[in-house]
Coordinates of C-alpha atoms and ligand atoms in Angstrom, one line a residue:
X1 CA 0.2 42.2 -44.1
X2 CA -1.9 44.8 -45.5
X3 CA -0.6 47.5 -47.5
X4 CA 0.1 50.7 -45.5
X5 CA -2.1 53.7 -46.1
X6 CA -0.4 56.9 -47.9
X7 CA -0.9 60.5 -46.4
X8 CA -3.0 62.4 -46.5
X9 CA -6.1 60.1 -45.3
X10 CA -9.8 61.1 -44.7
X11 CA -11.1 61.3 -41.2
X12 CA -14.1 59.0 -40.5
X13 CA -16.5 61.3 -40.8
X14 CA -15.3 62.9 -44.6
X15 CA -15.6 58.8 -45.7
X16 CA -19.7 58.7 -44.2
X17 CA -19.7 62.2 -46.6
X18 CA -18.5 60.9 -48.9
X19 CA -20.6 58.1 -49.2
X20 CA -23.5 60.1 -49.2
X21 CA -22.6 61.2 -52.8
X22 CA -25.9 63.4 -53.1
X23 CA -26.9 66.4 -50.3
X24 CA -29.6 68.4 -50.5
X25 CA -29.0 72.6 -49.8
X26 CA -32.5 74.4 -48.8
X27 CA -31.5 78.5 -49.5
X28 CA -34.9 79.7 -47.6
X29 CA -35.6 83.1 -45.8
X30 CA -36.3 86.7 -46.8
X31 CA -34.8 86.2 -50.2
X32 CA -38.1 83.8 -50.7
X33 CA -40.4 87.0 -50.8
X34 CA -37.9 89.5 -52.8
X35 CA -37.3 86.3 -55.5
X36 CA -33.1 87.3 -54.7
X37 CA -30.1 85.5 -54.3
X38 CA -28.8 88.4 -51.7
X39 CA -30.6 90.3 -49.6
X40 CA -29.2 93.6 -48.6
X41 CA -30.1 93.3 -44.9
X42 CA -33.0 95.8 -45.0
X43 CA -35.6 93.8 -45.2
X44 CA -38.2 94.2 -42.7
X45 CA -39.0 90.7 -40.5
X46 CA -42.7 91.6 -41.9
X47 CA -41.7 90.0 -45.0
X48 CA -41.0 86.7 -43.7
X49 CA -44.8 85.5 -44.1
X50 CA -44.9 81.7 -45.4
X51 CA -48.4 80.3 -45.9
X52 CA -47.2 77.4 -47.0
X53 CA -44.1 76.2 -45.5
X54 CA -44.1 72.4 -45.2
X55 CA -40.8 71.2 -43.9
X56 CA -42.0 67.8 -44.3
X57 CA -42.6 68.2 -48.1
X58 CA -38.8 68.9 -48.3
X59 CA -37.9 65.8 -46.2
X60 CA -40.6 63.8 -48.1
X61 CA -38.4 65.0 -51.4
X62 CA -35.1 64.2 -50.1
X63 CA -36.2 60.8 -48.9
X64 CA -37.7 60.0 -52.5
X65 CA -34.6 60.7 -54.0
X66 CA -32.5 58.6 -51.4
X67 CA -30.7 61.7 -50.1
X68 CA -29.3 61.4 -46.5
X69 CA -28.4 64.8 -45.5
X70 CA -30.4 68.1 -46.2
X71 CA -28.2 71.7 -45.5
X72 CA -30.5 75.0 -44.6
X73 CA -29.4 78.5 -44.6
X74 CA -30.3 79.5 -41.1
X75 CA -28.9 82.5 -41.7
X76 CA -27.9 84.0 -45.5
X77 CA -26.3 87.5 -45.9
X78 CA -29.5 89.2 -44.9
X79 CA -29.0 88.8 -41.6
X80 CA -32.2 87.4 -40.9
X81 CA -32.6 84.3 -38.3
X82 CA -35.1 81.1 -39.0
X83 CA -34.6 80.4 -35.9
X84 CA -35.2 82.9 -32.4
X85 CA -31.9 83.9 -32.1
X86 CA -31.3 85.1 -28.4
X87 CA -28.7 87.7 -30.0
X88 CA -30.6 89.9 -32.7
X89 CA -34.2 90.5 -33.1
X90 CA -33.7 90.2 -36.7
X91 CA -35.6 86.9 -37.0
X92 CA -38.9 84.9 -37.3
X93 CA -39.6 85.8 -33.6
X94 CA -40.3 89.6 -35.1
X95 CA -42.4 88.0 -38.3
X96 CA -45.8 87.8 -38.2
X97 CA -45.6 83.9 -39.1
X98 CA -47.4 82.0 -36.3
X99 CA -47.1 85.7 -34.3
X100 CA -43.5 85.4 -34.2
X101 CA -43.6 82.0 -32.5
X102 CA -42.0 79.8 -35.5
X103 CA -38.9 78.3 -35.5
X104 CA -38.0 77.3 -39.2
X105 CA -34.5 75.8 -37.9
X106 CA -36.8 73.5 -35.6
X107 CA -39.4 72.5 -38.0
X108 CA -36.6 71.8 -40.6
X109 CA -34.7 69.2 -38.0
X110 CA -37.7 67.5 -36.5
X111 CA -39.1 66.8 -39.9
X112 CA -36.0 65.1 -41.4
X113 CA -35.5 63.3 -38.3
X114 CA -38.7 62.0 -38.8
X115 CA -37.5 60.7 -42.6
X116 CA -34.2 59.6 -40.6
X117 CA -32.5 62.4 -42.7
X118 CA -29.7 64.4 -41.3
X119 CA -29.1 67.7 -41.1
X120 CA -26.5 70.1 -41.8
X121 CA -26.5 74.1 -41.1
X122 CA -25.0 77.2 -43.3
X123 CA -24.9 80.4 -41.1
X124 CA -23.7 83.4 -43.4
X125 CA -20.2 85.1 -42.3
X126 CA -21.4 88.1 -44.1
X127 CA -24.1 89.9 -42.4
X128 CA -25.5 93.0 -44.1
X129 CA -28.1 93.7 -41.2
X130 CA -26.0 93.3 -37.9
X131 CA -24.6 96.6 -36.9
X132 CA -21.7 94.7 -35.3
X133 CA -20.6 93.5 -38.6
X134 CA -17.7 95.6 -39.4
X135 CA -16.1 95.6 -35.8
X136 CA -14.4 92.3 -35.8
X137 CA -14.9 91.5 -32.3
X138 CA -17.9 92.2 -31.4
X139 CA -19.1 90.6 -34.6
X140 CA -17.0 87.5 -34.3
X141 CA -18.1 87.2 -30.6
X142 CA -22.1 87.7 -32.0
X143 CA -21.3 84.9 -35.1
X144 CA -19.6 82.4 -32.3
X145 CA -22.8 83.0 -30.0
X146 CA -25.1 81.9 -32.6
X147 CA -22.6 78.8 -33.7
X148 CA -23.2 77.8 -30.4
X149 CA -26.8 78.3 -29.8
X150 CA -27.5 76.3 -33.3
X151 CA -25.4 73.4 -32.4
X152 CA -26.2 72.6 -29.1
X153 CA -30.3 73.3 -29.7
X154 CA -30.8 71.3 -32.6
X155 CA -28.8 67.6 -32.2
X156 CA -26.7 66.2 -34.3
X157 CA -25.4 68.1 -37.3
X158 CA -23.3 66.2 -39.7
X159 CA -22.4 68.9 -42.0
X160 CA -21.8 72.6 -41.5
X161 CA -21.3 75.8 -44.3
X162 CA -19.2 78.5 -43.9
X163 CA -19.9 80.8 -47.2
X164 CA -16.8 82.6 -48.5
X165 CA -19.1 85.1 -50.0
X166 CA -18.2 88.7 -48.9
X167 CA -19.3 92.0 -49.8
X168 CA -17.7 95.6 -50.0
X169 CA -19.7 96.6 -46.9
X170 CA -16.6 96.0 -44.6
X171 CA -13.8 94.6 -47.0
X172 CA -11.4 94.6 -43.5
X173 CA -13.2 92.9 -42.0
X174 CA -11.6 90.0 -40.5
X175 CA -13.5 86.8 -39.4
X176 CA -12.4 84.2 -36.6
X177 CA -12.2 81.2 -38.3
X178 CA -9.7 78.9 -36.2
X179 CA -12.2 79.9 -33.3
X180 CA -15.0 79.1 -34.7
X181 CA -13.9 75.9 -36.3
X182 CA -12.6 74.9 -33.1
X183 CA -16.2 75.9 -31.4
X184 CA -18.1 74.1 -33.8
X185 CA -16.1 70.7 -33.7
X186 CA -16.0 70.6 -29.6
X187 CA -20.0 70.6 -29.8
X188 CA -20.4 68.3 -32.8
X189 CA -18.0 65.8 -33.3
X190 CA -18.7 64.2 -36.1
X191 CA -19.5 67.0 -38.3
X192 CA -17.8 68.0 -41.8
X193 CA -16.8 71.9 -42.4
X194 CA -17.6 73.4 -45.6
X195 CA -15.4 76.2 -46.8
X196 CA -13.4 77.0 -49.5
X197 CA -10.5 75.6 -47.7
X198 CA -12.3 73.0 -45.9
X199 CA -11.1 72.2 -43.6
X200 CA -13.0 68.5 -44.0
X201 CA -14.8 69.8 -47.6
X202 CA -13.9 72.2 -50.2
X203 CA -15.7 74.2 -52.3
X204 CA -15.4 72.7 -56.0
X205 CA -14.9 75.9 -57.1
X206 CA -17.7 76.9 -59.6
X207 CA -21.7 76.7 -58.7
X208 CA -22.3 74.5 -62.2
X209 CA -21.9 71.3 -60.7
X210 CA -18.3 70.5 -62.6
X211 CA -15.3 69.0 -60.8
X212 CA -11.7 68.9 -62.5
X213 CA -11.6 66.7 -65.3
X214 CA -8.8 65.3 -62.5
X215 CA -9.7 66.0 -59.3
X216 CA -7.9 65.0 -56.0
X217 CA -9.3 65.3 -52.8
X218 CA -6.1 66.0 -51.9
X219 CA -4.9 69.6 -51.2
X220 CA -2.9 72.3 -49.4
X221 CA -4.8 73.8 -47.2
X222 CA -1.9 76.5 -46.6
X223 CA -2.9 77.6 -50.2
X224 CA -6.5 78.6 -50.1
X225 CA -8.1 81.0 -48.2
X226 CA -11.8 81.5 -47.4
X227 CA -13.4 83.9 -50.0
X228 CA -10.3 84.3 -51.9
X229 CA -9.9 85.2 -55.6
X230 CA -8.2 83.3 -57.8
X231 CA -8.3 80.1 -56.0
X232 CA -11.0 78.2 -58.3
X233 CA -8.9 76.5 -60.4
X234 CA -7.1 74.6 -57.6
X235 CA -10.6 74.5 -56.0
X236 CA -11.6 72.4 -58.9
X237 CA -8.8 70.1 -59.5
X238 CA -7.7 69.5 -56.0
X239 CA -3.7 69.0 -56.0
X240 CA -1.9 65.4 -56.4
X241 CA 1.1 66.5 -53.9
X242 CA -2.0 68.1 -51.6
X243 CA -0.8 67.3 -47.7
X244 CA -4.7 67.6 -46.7
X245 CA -7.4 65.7 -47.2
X246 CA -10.8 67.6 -48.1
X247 CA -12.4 66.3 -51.1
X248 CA -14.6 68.9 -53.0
X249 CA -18.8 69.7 -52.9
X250 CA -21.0 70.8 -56.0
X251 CA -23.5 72.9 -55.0
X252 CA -25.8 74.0 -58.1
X253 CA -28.8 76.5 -57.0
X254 CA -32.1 76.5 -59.1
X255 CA -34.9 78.3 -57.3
X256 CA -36.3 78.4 -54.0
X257 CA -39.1 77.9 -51.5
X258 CA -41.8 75.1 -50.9
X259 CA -39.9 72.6 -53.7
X260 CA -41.8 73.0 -57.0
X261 CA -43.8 69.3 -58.1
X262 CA -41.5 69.9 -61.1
X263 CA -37.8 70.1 -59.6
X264 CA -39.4 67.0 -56.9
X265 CA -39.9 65.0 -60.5
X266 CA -36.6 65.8 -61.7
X267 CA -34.9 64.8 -58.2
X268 CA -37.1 61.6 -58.3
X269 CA -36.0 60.4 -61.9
X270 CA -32.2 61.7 -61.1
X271 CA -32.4 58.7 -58.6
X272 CA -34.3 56.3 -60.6
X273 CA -31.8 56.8 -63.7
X274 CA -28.9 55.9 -61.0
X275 CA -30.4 53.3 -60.0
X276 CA -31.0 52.2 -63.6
X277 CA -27.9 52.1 -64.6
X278 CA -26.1 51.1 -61.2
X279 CA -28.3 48.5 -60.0
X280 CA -26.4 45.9 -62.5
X281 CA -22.9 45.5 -62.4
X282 CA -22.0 43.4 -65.5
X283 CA -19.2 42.7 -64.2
X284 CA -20.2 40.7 -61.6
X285 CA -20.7 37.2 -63.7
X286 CA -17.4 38.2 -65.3
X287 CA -13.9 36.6 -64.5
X288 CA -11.0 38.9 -63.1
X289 CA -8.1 38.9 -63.9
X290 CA -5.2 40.9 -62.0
X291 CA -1.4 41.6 -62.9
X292 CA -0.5 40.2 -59.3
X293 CA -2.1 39.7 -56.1
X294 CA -0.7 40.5 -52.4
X295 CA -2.0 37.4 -51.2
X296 CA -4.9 35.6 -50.2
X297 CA -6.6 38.6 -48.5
X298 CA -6.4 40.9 -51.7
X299 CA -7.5 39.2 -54.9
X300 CA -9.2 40.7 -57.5
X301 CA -12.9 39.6 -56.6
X302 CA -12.9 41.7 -54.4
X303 CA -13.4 44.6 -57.1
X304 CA -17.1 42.9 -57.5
X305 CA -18.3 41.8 -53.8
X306 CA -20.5 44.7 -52.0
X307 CA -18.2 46.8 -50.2
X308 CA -17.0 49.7 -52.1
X309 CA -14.2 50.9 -49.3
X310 CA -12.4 48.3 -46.9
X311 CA -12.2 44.8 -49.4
X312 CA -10.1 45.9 -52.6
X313 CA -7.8 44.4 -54.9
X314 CA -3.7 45.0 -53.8
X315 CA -1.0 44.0 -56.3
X316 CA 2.3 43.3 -55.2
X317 CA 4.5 45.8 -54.4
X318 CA 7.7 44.7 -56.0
X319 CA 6.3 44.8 -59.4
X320 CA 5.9 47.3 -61.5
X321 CA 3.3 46.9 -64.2
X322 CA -0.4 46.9 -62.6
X323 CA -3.6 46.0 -64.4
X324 CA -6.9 44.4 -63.8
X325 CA -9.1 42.8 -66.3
X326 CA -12.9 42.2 -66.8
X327 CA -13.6 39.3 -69.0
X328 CA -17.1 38.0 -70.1
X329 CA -17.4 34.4 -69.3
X330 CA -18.9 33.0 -71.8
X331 CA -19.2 34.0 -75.8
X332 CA -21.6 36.8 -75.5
X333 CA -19.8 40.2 -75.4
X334 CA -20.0 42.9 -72.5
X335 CA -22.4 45.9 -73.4
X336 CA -21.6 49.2 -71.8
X337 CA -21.4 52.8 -71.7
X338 CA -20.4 53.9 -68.3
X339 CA -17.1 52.3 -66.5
X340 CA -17.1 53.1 -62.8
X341 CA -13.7 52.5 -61.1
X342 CA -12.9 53.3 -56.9
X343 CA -10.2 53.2 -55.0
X344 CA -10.0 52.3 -51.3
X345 CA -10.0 56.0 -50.4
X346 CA -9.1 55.1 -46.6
X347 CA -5.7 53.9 -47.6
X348 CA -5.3 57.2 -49.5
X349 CA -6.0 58.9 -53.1
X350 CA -3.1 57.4 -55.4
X351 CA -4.0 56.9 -58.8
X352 CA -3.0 58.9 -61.5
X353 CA -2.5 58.5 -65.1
X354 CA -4.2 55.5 -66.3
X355 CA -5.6 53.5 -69.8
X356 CA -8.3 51.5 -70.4
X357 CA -9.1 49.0 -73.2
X358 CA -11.8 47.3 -74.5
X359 CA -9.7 44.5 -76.8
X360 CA -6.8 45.8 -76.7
X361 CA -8.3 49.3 -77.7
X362 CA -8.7 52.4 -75.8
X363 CA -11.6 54.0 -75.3
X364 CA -11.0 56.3 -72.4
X365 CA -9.2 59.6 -73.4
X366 CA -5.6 60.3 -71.9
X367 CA -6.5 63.3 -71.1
X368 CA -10.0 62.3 -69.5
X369 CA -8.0 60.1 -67.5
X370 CA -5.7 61.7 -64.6
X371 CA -7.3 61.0 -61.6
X372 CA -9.9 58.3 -59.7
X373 CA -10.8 58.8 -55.9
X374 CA -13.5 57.6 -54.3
X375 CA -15.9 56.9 -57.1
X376 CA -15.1 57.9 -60.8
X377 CA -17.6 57.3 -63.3
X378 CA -16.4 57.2 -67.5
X379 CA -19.3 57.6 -69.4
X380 CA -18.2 56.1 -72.7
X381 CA -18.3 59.1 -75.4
X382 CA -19.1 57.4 -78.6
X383 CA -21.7 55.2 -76.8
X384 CA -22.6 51.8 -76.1
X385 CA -19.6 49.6 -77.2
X386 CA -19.3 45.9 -77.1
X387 CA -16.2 43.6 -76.4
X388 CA -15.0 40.6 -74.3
X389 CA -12.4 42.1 -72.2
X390 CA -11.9 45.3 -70.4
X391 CA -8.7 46.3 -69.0
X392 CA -7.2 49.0 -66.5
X393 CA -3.7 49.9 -66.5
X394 CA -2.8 51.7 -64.0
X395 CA 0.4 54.0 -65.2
X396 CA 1.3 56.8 -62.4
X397 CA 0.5 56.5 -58.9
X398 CA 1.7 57.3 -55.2
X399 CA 1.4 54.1 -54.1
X400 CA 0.4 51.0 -55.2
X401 CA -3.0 51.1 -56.6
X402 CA -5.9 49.7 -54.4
X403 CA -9.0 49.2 -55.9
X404 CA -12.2 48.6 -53.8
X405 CA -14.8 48.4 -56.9
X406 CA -15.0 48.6 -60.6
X407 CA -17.9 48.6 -62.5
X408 CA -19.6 48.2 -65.5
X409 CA -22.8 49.5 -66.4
X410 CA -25.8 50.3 -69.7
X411 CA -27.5 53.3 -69.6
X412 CA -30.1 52.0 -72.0
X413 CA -31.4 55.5 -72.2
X414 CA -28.4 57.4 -72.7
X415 CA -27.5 58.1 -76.6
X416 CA -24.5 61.0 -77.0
X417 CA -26.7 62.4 -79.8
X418 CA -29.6 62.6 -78.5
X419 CA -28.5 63.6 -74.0
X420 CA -32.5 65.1 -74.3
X421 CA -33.8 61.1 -74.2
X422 CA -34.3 60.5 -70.9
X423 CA -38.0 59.1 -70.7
X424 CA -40.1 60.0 -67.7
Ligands
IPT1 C1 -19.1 81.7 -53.4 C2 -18.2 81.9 -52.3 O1 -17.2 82.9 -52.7 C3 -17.4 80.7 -52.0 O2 -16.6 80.9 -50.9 C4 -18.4 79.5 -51.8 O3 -19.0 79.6 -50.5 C5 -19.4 79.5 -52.9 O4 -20.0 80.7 -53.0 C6 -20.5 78.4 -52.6 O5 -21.3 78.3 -53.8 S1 -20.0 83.1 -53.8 C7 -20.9 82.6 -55.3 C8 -21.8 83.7 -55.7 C9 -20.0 82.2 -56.4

């Protein structure tokens, strides 16, 4: 039989996130025009003037750089709608872009439908415009209407972001989460809730784009609270004995509006270096090796066939000393610099603690080495190295480890010297 799973587990729809490894986040609105990362809520509508919003030039970038799901701000902490709210007047129907006829919110969907992109939503908690805000329930009542009129309007949205961000206006404040969690899944089924304590993704605790040096998608969720201080670290490293599954997003801002040519060329070589160095798996013409096998169903090829969650290599379970190994086939040596090991997530995170060798030597620090999950690449520090054999040993874990896909990979262009020679 197969192994069984170990709890916590993902839902369906956190595994199709997860998958997705890269997401794009559009911040767009008044905050454009006043070149600000927070409005104050007093800007008039007559700011909102884009001459040359092009949805489909943010589609056209995502698409370019294989991303499958684009997030916009529908709403930031200005207050101000993209969308014709039928609760405020504080939106694009009082700007004087296409006579207050424009619907950003629309324009936004239909275009990466069009690129067969989906979409996700962030609609701000904090609202410095609404004079509701600071009377928790009328405000909560206005924040649930607008949940509601985004997610039935607009489709299918796969991903949804609830901002812990909170100013001094109304510290008291109190927001309505379980009720709005519990509105937004009965209209979209299948969508993922951001917040800092998920409750299907977590904030990753800094906006720098760093996870833990370990980090387990695995939580509590009874320890974080939305917009809490002091909750970063454990945002960042997730917690081995965690009893809910909600793996953590990077979000990293750089500037905003129509997508500079610039940060589109950046986007586009990101995703041609990936697939530069992912593309070939020198392990696949290797032989492996494993320290035991559950049976036919489990063996170690299946670390190099093409699915990276549901076929995975299962030791036994009376044993106690698990390793795989990648060796070269013939006399010519493996050349690498980036190790990429997963585990079949949807039986559960369980690795901990583990060493890897190249001939018998290590070159994966112990303390760089604490944690897998569903993808987790070593970038080798001194460089390219050479050898015949690599090896995983697999020291803690919750459960037996599964692995659904180990990798090894040259980034030709990639010298630890010299991280500034990436060509164009
Ligand atoms: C920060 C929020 O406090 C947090 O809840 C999360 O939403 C995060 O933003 C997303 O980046 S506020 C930021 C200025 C650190």
């Amino acid at each position: 039989p197969p192994p069984l799973p170990i709890l916590p587990l993902p839902s369906f729809s956190q595994l199709k996130w997860q998958q997705r490894e890269v997401i794009m986040f559009l911040h767009f609105g008044p905050n454009t025009f006043t070149d600000s990362e927070w409005g104050t809520g007093a800007e008039s509508p007559a700011i909102f003037n884009p001459t040359a919003l092009d949805a489909t030039q943010w589609a056209a970038t995502a698409a370019a750089a294989g991303i499958s799901l684009m997030i916009l701000t529908a709403k930031h902490h200005d207050g101000f709608c993209l969308w014709p709210s039928k609760y405020t007047t504080h939106s694009v129907s009082r700007s004087p872009w296409k006579n207050g006829q424009g619907d950003v919110v629309e324009e936004f969907v239909t275009a990466a439908t069009a690129q067969r992109i989906d979409v996700g939503l962030y609609l701000s908690p904090w609202d410095r415009h609404d004079r509701r805000y600071s009377h928790d329930l009328p405000y909560n009542e206005y924040y649930l209407a607008q949940l509601q009129e985004l997610l039935k309007k607009y489709g299918n949205v796969k991903e949804i972001w609830f901002d812990g961000a909170k100013g001094q206006n109304a510290p008291n404040m109190s927001y309505y989460f379980s009720d709005w969690f519990a509105m937004v899944k009965e209209l979209q089924s299948s969508i993922n809730i951001f917040s800092d304590a998920g409750p299907d993704v977590r904030w990753v605790g800094n906006e720098k784009g760093f996870a833990g040096t370990s980090c387990w998608s695995t939580i509590n969720r009874t320890s974080l609270a939305i917009g809490a201080e002091g909750i970063t670290q454990y945002l960042n490293k997730g917690d081995p004995k965690g009893r809910d599954w909600v793996p953590p997003e990077c979000d990293v801002s750089i500037r905003e509006g129509l997508i500079p040519q610039k940060d589109a060329q950046i986007l586009k070589q990101f995703k041609n270096t990936i697939d530069r160095i992912f593309t070939t798996n020198l392990a696949q013409n290797c032989s492996i090796k494993a320290s035991s096998q559950r049976g036919q169903e489990f063996g170690p090829q299946n670390v190099i066939d093409d699915d990276h969650l549901w076929t995975y290599w299962a030791p036994k379970e009376d044993v106690d000393d698990h390793w795989i190994e990648i060796r070269s086939q013939g006399n010519e040596r493996l050349r690498f610099n980036v190790v990429r090991i997963q585990e079949a997530i949807g039986l559960g995170q369980r690795i901990g603690r583990h060493e890897i060798y190249l001939d018998g030597k290590r070159i994966v620090d112990e303390r760089e080495s604490r944690s897998i999950g569903y993808k987790r690449l070593y970038r080798i520090k001194s460089g390219v190295v050479c050898g015949y054999a690599l090896k995983v040993r697999f020291i803690e874990f919750k459960g037996v480890p599964l692995i659904s896909s180990l990798g090894l990979h040259l980034d030709p262009f990639w010298n630890p010297t010299r991280l500034s020679s990436v060509p164009t």
